[in-house]
């Protein structure tokens, strides 16, 4: 198989029908842009939720006079509970500093241990498990954690994940459909050439390769344009929406690869019906 | 061994019987004219030979490739040994005469230098060496058919199938094409030409076979095996 010849054929064919090529790349760009827009939104919403989730922790308020060896033992004991990342002691004085202005000289605040959870445990149920482990310990007066909001956050993340998978599936299926049909048009426009190639003894692989290259180039270009447009939109709205980030490089790369793959695969699916000569 | 053998070949499309128990043999160097009215099954017979279609029953054997055994991936190799010509020329509009012919060699993976030499030779053979850079729309009907002929013979086929090759041409131009067929035939390529343009055959030395309602009904100038 002469790859060089197929490459030349693919490029010549695109140059011969510039309008068709433009429409094809444009359609791929538009459908991938919709997909990319969805990715940017999901990525940012998820990022915001995960940031909140990172704040899920457990605070154990201590009884009076827990200090010295008893405090060290308690800290060590809490640290052994699965899901605990670190334990930080907040003394009465430190607590007081935070609230001195409000409470004056009196210090009703107890000393506490601020328990940071490992990442996978930063959920409503994770915090509950750790809290349940700390509550019966000697020297612990009360264990506090944001049960209601942590639970709500869990549900929100779960719902968002399910929703993004669902919408992602629908959008990517729609993209495959649109791109597949667009590529089919370019193949249809050249069915005569395919028929003649087959008549003069071209193998299926020889007929397919230029279309595969053409589809891949168009898909890649379409994805590139989609990213450029998205970046343009991002640059335009970003000043008004602090904290909104663009897709990470890896995801951009994956989108380019997805465009190329959709174009390449789309061409092969479309060409199949024309090979029966 | 014969170049082409057809044994009791029938072809049916659902209830429509196009070919009925056709038996035919073509040897190397034969020039065979296939006559018959439109719809008599001539084109179907051609398609069975280059294996675009398979017979409903019977067997077609071309250069050792049998219709009931040939694998899909072997068909391109068979077609490289057969040149095919149609009434509507089937040239690519956006390619020059040279490119239309070279196309047939590129698919076989021939080196560029060899391609150039063979294409120029084929175009010269059909008298169009000077029009190699012309596009089909810049050529007359007869010239277009000659480009198609150059494409069909550039691979030096053992068999040339021509399906109503003069159907779109006037008698004089058509005669020119048939003369070229004879030259190709003298060089050893067997020719099977389907036509209903009988005046064209008046001065032609060839085997004649006739198709009517899907049956081969007679032969002159040769034998039906």
XYZ file of C-alpha atoms in Angstrom:
502
model
C 0.000 0.000 0.000
C 1.438 3.309 -1.120
C 0.782 5.686 1.786
C 2.364 8.630 -0.017
C 0.009 8.208 -2.975
C -3.000 7.931 -0.651
C -1.897 11.090 1.192
C -1.549 13.029 -2.067
C -4.957 11.728 -3.216
C -6.587 12.770 0.075
C -5.185 16.303 -0.062
C -5.987 16.701 -3.768
C -9.510 15.503 -3.206
C -10.056 18.071 -0.431
C -8.656 20.848 -2.604
C -10.856 19.841 -5.530
C -14.038 20.328 -3.541
C -13.165 23.199 -1.187
C -16.808 23.967 -0.409
C -17.560 20.400 0.599
C -14.377 20.278 2.680
C -15.252 23.557 4.397
C -18.799 22.405 5.156
C -17.486 19.119 6.458
C -14.822 20.667 8.713
C -17.341 23.332 9.816
C -19.965 20.755 10.757
C -17.446 18.689 12.690
C -16.219 21.889 14.405
C -19.757 22.888 15.399
C -20.747 19.526 16.794
C -17.480 19.170 18.692
C -17.849 22.733 19.954
C -21.197 21.848 21.509
C -19.531 18.833 23.054
C -16.604 20.976 24.251
C -18.936 23.595 25.712
C -20.624 20.877 27.684
C -17.213 19.657 28.858
C -16.149 23.144 30.007
C -19.361 23.626 32.009
C -19.235 20.173 33.575
C -15.539 20.505 34.309
C -16.030 23.807 36.129
C -19.138 22.812 38.076
C -17.485 19.581 39.142
C -14.321 21.458 40.072
C -16.317 23.848 42.263
C -18.127 20.990 43.988
C -14.899 19.093 44.614
C -13.395 22.207 46.121
C -16.290 22.372 48.566
C -15.978 18.680 49.215
C -12.333 19.167 50.200
C -13.651 21.148 53.165
C -15.560 18.228 54.628
C -13.841 17.585 57.958
C -14.618 16.523 61.500
C -13.971 18.573 64.620
C -13.853 16.881 68.020
C -14.406 19.261 70.968
C -12.506 18.116 74.010
C -13.451 18.042 77.630
C -11.638 20.366 80.000
C -8.177 19.319 81.198
C -7.357 16.995 78.378
C -3.731 17.751 77.857
C -0.274 16.288 77.990
C -0.056 12.536 77.592
C -3.841 12.071 77.459
C -4.001 14.490 74.538
C -1.163 12.748 72.701
C -2.845 9.378 73.197
C -6.162 10.713 71.966
C -4.542 12.213 68.873
C -2.728 8.969 68.149
C -5.923 6.993 68.617
C -7.905 9.199 66.236
C -5.107 8.992 63.702
C -5.555 5.197 63.581
C -9.186 5.470 62.405
C -9.352 4.500 58.717
C -9.975 7.532 56.543
C -8.153 10.018 58.759
C -5.422 11.987 57.047
C -4.216 14.251 59.853
C -5.193 15.518 63.303
C -4.508 19.112 64.310
C -4.828 20.404 67.855
C -6.542 23.709 68.354
C -5.942 24.898 71.925
C -8.381 26.962 73.915
C -6.117 29.967 73.324
C -6.099 29.536 69.605
C -9.847 29.140 69.583
C -10.126 32.204 71.693
C -8.011 34.296 69.412
C -10.533 33.606 66.665
C -13.487 34.677 68.712
C -11.997 37.061 71.243
C -13.539 40.108 69.726
C -16.999 38.655 70.126
C -16.702 37.046 73.551
C -14.376 39.449 75.317
C -12.177 38.025 78.078
C -14.260 34.982 78.746
C -13.330 31.916 76.838
C -16.201 29.457 76.567
C -14.591 27.710 73.646
C -13.125 24.315 74.355
C -9.912 23.052 72.846
C -10.470 20.808 69.861
C -8.878 18.397 67.451
C -9.423 19.238 63.795
C -9.440 15.968 61.896
C -8.645 16.142 58.213
C -9.929 13.232 56.169
C -8.197 11.498 53.325
C -9.612 12.508 49.940
C -11.760 9.455 49.318
C -13.332 9.813 52.753
C -14.462 13.421 52.314
C -18.111 12.535 51.914
C -21.107 12.626 54.220
C -20.868 8.940 55.035
C -17.067 9.045 55.276
C -17.172 11.855 57.806
C -19.933 10.080 59.721
C -17.866 6.906 60.048
C -14.852 8.792 61.352
C -17.020 10.875 63.700
C -18.615 7.706 65.042
C -15.151 6.355 65.754
C -14.125 9.454 67.713
C -17.316 10.050 69.741
C -16.836 7.265 72.359
C -13.218 8.173 73.001
C -12.255 9.390 76.420
C -11.728 13.137 76.669
C -13.998 13.901 73.729
C -16.960 16.043 74.606
C -18.648 16.497 71.270
C -17.926 15.683 67.654
C -19.099 18.141 65.045
C -19.314 17.783 61.273
C -21.620 19.258 58.679
C -23.853 16.245 58.299
C -26.686 17.828 56.382
C -24.645 19.827 53.897
C -22.096 17.069 53.380
C -24.916 14.659 52.550
C -26.486 17.167 50.194
C -23.117 17.704 48.541
C -22.760 13.944 48.050
C -26.124 13.777 46.342
C -25.327 16.791 44.201
C -22.031 15.325 43.002
C -23.704 11.997 42.294
C -26.503 13.689 40.340
C -24.029 15.835 38.423
C -21.909 12.815 37.547
C -24.962 10.891 36.305
C -26.232 13.917 34.399
C -22.881 14.601 32.793
C -22.537 10.976 31.694
C -26.054 11.086 30.239
C -25.655 14.418 28.446
C -22.124 13.487 27.386
C -23.473 10.285 25.860
C -26.274 12.099 24.028
C -23.989 14.881 22.791
C -21.265 12.505 21.660
C -23.791 10.235 19.926
C -25.222 13.278 18.159
C -21.673 14.299 17.167
C -20.947 10.823 15.796
C -24.212 10.936 13.841
C -23.600 14.407 12.412
C -19.950 13.744 11.598
C -20.761 10.320 10.138
C -23.345 11.862 7.818
C -21.049 14.703 6.828
C -18.285 12.303 5.912
C -20.843 10.195 4.075
C -21.577 13.205 1.875
C -17.940 13.545 0.866
C -17.769 9.834 0.116
C -21.042 10.023 -1.833
C -19.629 12.876 -3.916
C -16.822 10.584 -4.993
C -18.699 7.345 -5.550
C -17.751 7.437 -9.260
C -14.081 7.453 -8.395
C -14.640 4.544 -6.004
C -16.477 2.566 -8.686
C -13.685 3.130 -11.200
C -10.990 2.302 -8.669
C -12.717 -0.996 -7.986
C -13.085 -1.712 -11.701
C -9.401 -1.250 -12.411
C -8.503 -3.609 -9.593
C -7.987 -1.501 -6.496
C -8.150 -3.464 -3.264
C -10.613 -2.336 -0.599
C -7.715 -1.102 1.502
C -6.370 0.999 -1.344
C -9.773 2.616 -1.899
C -10.328 3.228 1.799
C -6.969 4.707 2.767
C -7.323 8.149 1.091
C -10.812 8.512 2.589
C -9.496 7.503 5.978
C -6.723 10.108 5.755
C -9.195 12.726 4.510
C -11.673 11.951 7.299
C -8.916 12.019 9.913
C -7.552 15.370 8.703
C -11.036 16.880 8.567
C -11.926 15.537 12.008
C -8.674 16.846 13.478
C -9.122 20.253 11.835
C -12.758 20.379 12.970
C -11.750 19.634 16.567
C -8.989 22.267 16.328
C -11.459 24.916 15.171
C -13.925 23.842 17.878
C -11.249 24.386 20.535
C -10.264 27.742 19.059
C -13.875 28.947 19.079
C -14.364 27.654 22.617
C -11.193 29.404 23.736
C -12.439 32.581 22.083
C -15.764 32.340 23.941
C -13.888 31.585 27.166
C -11.664 34.645 26.709
C -14.761 36.746 26.182
C -16.795 35.622 29.194
C -14.004 34.746 31.623
C -13.429 38.302 32.999
C -17.044 38.311 34.185
C -16.890 34.843 35.737
C -13.987 34.714 38.161
C -12.639 31.264 38.845
C -13.880 29.699 35.612
C -11.093 27.678 34.017
C -10.591 26.322 30.482
C -10.256 22.634 29.705
C -6.889 21.186 30.761
C -4.366 20.384 28.030
C -4.999 16.666 28.318
C -8.726 17.085 27.626
C -7.962 19.399 24.653
C -5.628 16.737 23.296
C -8.311 14.100 23.820
C -10.812 16.253 21.899
C -8.386 16.574 18.974
C -7.859 12.814 19.023
C -11.619 12.283 19.251
C -12.208 14.529 16.220
C -9.563 12.707 14.206
C -10.913 9.304 15.243
C -14.539 10.249 14.498
C -13.556 11.565 11.061
C -11.427 8.537 10.255
C -13.894 5.946 11.529
C -16.847 7.846 10.020
C -15.248 7.678 6.583
C -14.708 3.938 6.845
C -18.290 3.289 7.928
C -19.635 5.498 5.137
C -17.492 3.992 2.417
C -18.515 0.424 3.129
C -21.705 0.561 1.079
C -19.798 1.845 -1.958
C -17.276 -0.964 -1.964
C -19.717 -3.607 -3.139
C -18.730 -3.192 -6.790
C -6.738 -23.705 -21.295
C -9.388 -21.146 -22.176
C -9.280 -17.641 -20.883
C -12.952 -17.612 -20.022
C -15.365 -20.435 -19.486
C -19.010 -20.147 -18.567
C -20.886 -23.323 -17.755
C -24.684 -23.333 -17.639
C -24.688 -19.895 -16.091
C -28.026 -18.509 -14.940
C -28.635 -15.223 -13.207
C -31.883 -14.340 -11.534
C -32.887 -11.194 -9.675
C -35.748 -12.381 -7.503
C -38.293 -13.491 -10.111
C -36.572 -11.913 -13.126
C -34.407 -14.346 -15.051
C -31.722 -12.355 -16.878
C -29.439 -15.172 -18.048
C -30.538 -18.712 -18.643
C -28.098 -21.634 -18.900
C -25.432 -19.709 -20.782
C -22.383 -21.688 -21.833
C -19.518 -19.847 -23.469
C -15.791 -20.148 -23.991
C -13.338 -17.468 -25.014
C -9.726 -18.244 -25.849
C -6.667 -16.048 -25.857
C -6.644 -13.726 -28.835
C -10.367 -14.175 -29.627
C -12.452 -11.248 -30.816
C -16.045 -11.926 -29.860
C -18.999 -9.688 -30.618
C -22.016 -10.124 -28.396
C -25.221 -8.823 -29.893
C -28.695 -8.610 -28.486
C -31.382 -6.084 -27.767
C -31.287 -3.742 -24.799
C -32.230 -5.778 -21.743
C -31.197 -9.085 -23.275
C -28.615 -9.665 -20.533
C -25.405 -8.458 -22.213
C -24.320 -6.181 -19.376
C -25.136 -8.819 -16.781
C -22.963 -11.291 -18.648
C -20.104 -8.765 -18.579
C -20.561 -8.128 -14.849
C -20.393 -11.863 -14.204
C -17.035 -11.977 -15.992
C -15.382 -9.251 -13.919
C -17.192 -10.701 -10.939
C -19.186 -7.751 -9.846
C -21.989 -10.295 -9.759
C -22.021 -14.012 -9.029
C -24.199 -16.435 -11.000
C -27.336 -17.805 -9.389
C -26.314 -21.187 -10.777
C -23.542 -22.442 -13.012
C -19.908 -21.423 -12.987
C -17.770 -18.672 -14.467
C -14.034 -19.313 -14.691
C -11.745 -16.473 -15.727
C -7.997 -17.068 -15.914
C -8.282 -19.833 -13.347
C -10.474 -17.843 -10.943
C -13.788 -19.604 -10.446
C -16.929 -17.702 -9.457
C -17.838 -20.258 -6.819
C -14.426 -20.230 -5.165
C -12.906 -16.794 -5.642
C -12.397 -14.847 -2.422
C -13.404 -11.226 -2.163
C -9.803 -10.143 -1.734
C -8.796 -11.975 -4.921
C -11.231 -10.078 -7.130
C -8.989 -6.969 -7.485
C -6.193 -9.202 -8.780
C -8.522 -10.712 -11.372
C -9.699 -7.267 -12.455
C -6.139 -6.117 -13.090
C -6.053 -8.698 -15.877
C -9.289 -7.438 -17.411
C -9.898 -4.081 -19.056
C -13.472 -2.779 -18.966
C -15.058 -0.156 -21.195
C -18.543 1.335 -20.893
C -20.921 3.302 -23.048
C -20.619 6.325 -20.728
C -16.779 6.174 -20.606
C -16.668 6.490 -16.797
C -13.845 9.009 -16.761
C -13.149 11.172 -13.745
C -14.167 14.681 -14.756
C -11.702 16.510 -12.592
C -8.672 14.586 -13.852
C -6.715 15.001 -17.045
C -6.476 12.275 -19.672
C -3.058 11.366 -18.270
C -4.360 11.174 -14.693
C -7.383 9.124 -15.711
C -5.098 6.531 -17.236
C -2.373 6.620 -14.581
C -5.048 6.032 -11.941
C -5.345 2.415 -13.135
C -1.629 1.835 -12.613
C -1.344 3.551 -9.248
C -3.888 1.159 -7.758
C -1.560 -1.704 -8.589
C 1.291 0.039 -6.791
C 3.536 0.510 -9.863
C 6.558 2.803 -9.414
C 6.088 6.360 -10.675
C 8.681 6.121 -13.462
C 7.087 3.025 -14.885
C 3.643 4.614 -14.640
C 4.723 7.588 -16.746
C 6.159 5.398 -19.465
C 3.162 3.059 -19.643
C 0.591 5.872 -19.644
C 2.300 7.769 -22.433
C 2.554 4.555 -24.430
C -1.148 3.746 -23.931
C -2.289 7.271 -24.825
C -0.099 7.239 -27.927
C -1.569 3.894 -28.922
C -5.079 5.389 -28.978
C -3.801 8.490 -30.803
C -4.124 10.913 -27.892
C -0.517 11.405 -26.844
C -0.867 15.110 -27.593
C -3.981 15.510 -25.433
C -2.659 14.029 -22.249
C -3.241 17.247 -20.290
C -6.825 17.736 -21.494
C -9.750 17.262 -19.151
C -12.666 15.074 -20.292
C -14.901 18.105 -20.945
C -12.266 19.401 -23.371
C -12.427 16.174 -25.402
C -14.999 14.903 -27.899
C -17.034 11.781 -27.173
C -14.786 9.658 -29.356
C -11.684 11.044 -27.663
C -13.138 10.369 -24.238
C -13.823 6.782 -25.183
C -10.242 6.510 -26.444
C -8.952 7.756 -23.076
C -11.139 5.109 -21.436
C -9.637 2.547 -23.815
C -6.114 3.694 -22.899
C -7.043 3.210 -19.233
C -8.446 -0.251 -19.979
C -5.331 -1.439 -21.830
C -2.594 0.291 -19.833
C -2.313 -2.743 -17.567
C -1.914 -4.947 -20.662
C -4.993 -7.031 -19.896
C -5.568 -10.481 -21.282
C -9.235 -9.701 -21.836
C -10.970 -6.465 -22.789
C -14.685 -6.208 -22.041
C -16.494 -3.462 -23.926
C -20.132 -2.879 -23.045
C -21.777 -0.866 -25.840
C -18.572 1.149 -26.308
C -19.929 3.024 -29.308
C -23.429 3.580 -27.950
C -22.854 7.314 -27.476
C -20.840 7.820 -30.665
C -21.745 8.268 -34.313
C -20.908 5.467 -36.729
C -17.681 6.945 -38.042
C -16.236 7.659 -34.633
C -17.461 4.279 -33.425
C -15.679 2.641 -36.339
C -12.463 4.326 -35.192
C -12.900 2.754 -31.757
C -13.505 -0.695 -33.237
C -10.360 -0.279 -35.370
C -8.431 0.394 -32.173
C -9.956 -2.754 -30.650
C -8.607 -4.710 -33.584
C -5.123 -3.328 -33.017
C -5.346 -4.263 -29.334
C -6.594 -7.690 -30.363
C -3.668 -8.207 -32.773
C -1.357 -7.736 -29.836
C -2.924 -10.708 -28.079
C -5.691 -9.280 -25.908
C -8.979 -11.166 -26.236
C -11.972 -8.892 -26.749
C -15.603 -9.313 -25.855
C -17.647 -6.443 -27.244
C -21.345 -6.132 -26.537
C -23.189 -4.005 -29.046
C -26.451 -3.605 -30.879
C -24.817 -1.397 -33.471
C -24.851 -4.015 -36.253
C -23.513 -1.846 -39.133
C -20.323 -1.531 -37.121
C -19.731 -5.265 -37.426
C -20.077 -5.482 -41.209
C -16.376 -5.504 -41.990
C -15.199 -7.006 -38.760
C -13.626 -10.431 -38.641
C -14.865 -11.838 -35.369
C -16.882 -14.483 -33.632
C -20.516 -13.419 -33.212
C -22.753 -14.583 -30.456
C -26.317 -13.475 -29.861
C -28.260 -13.151 -26.651
C -32.037 -13.191 -26.649
C -34.139 -13.394 -23.501
C -31.150 -14.494 -21.491
C -30.151 -17.339 -23.797
C -27.246 -17.580 -26.200
C -28.975 -18.374 -29.427
C -26.313 -18.759 -32.018
C -22.776 -18.185 -33.099
C -21.044 -17.436 -36.343
C -17.344 -17.232 -36.996
C -16.564 -19.490 -34.039
C -18.014 -22.121 -31.763
C -20.018 -22.082 -28.624
C -18.440 -24.707 -26.440
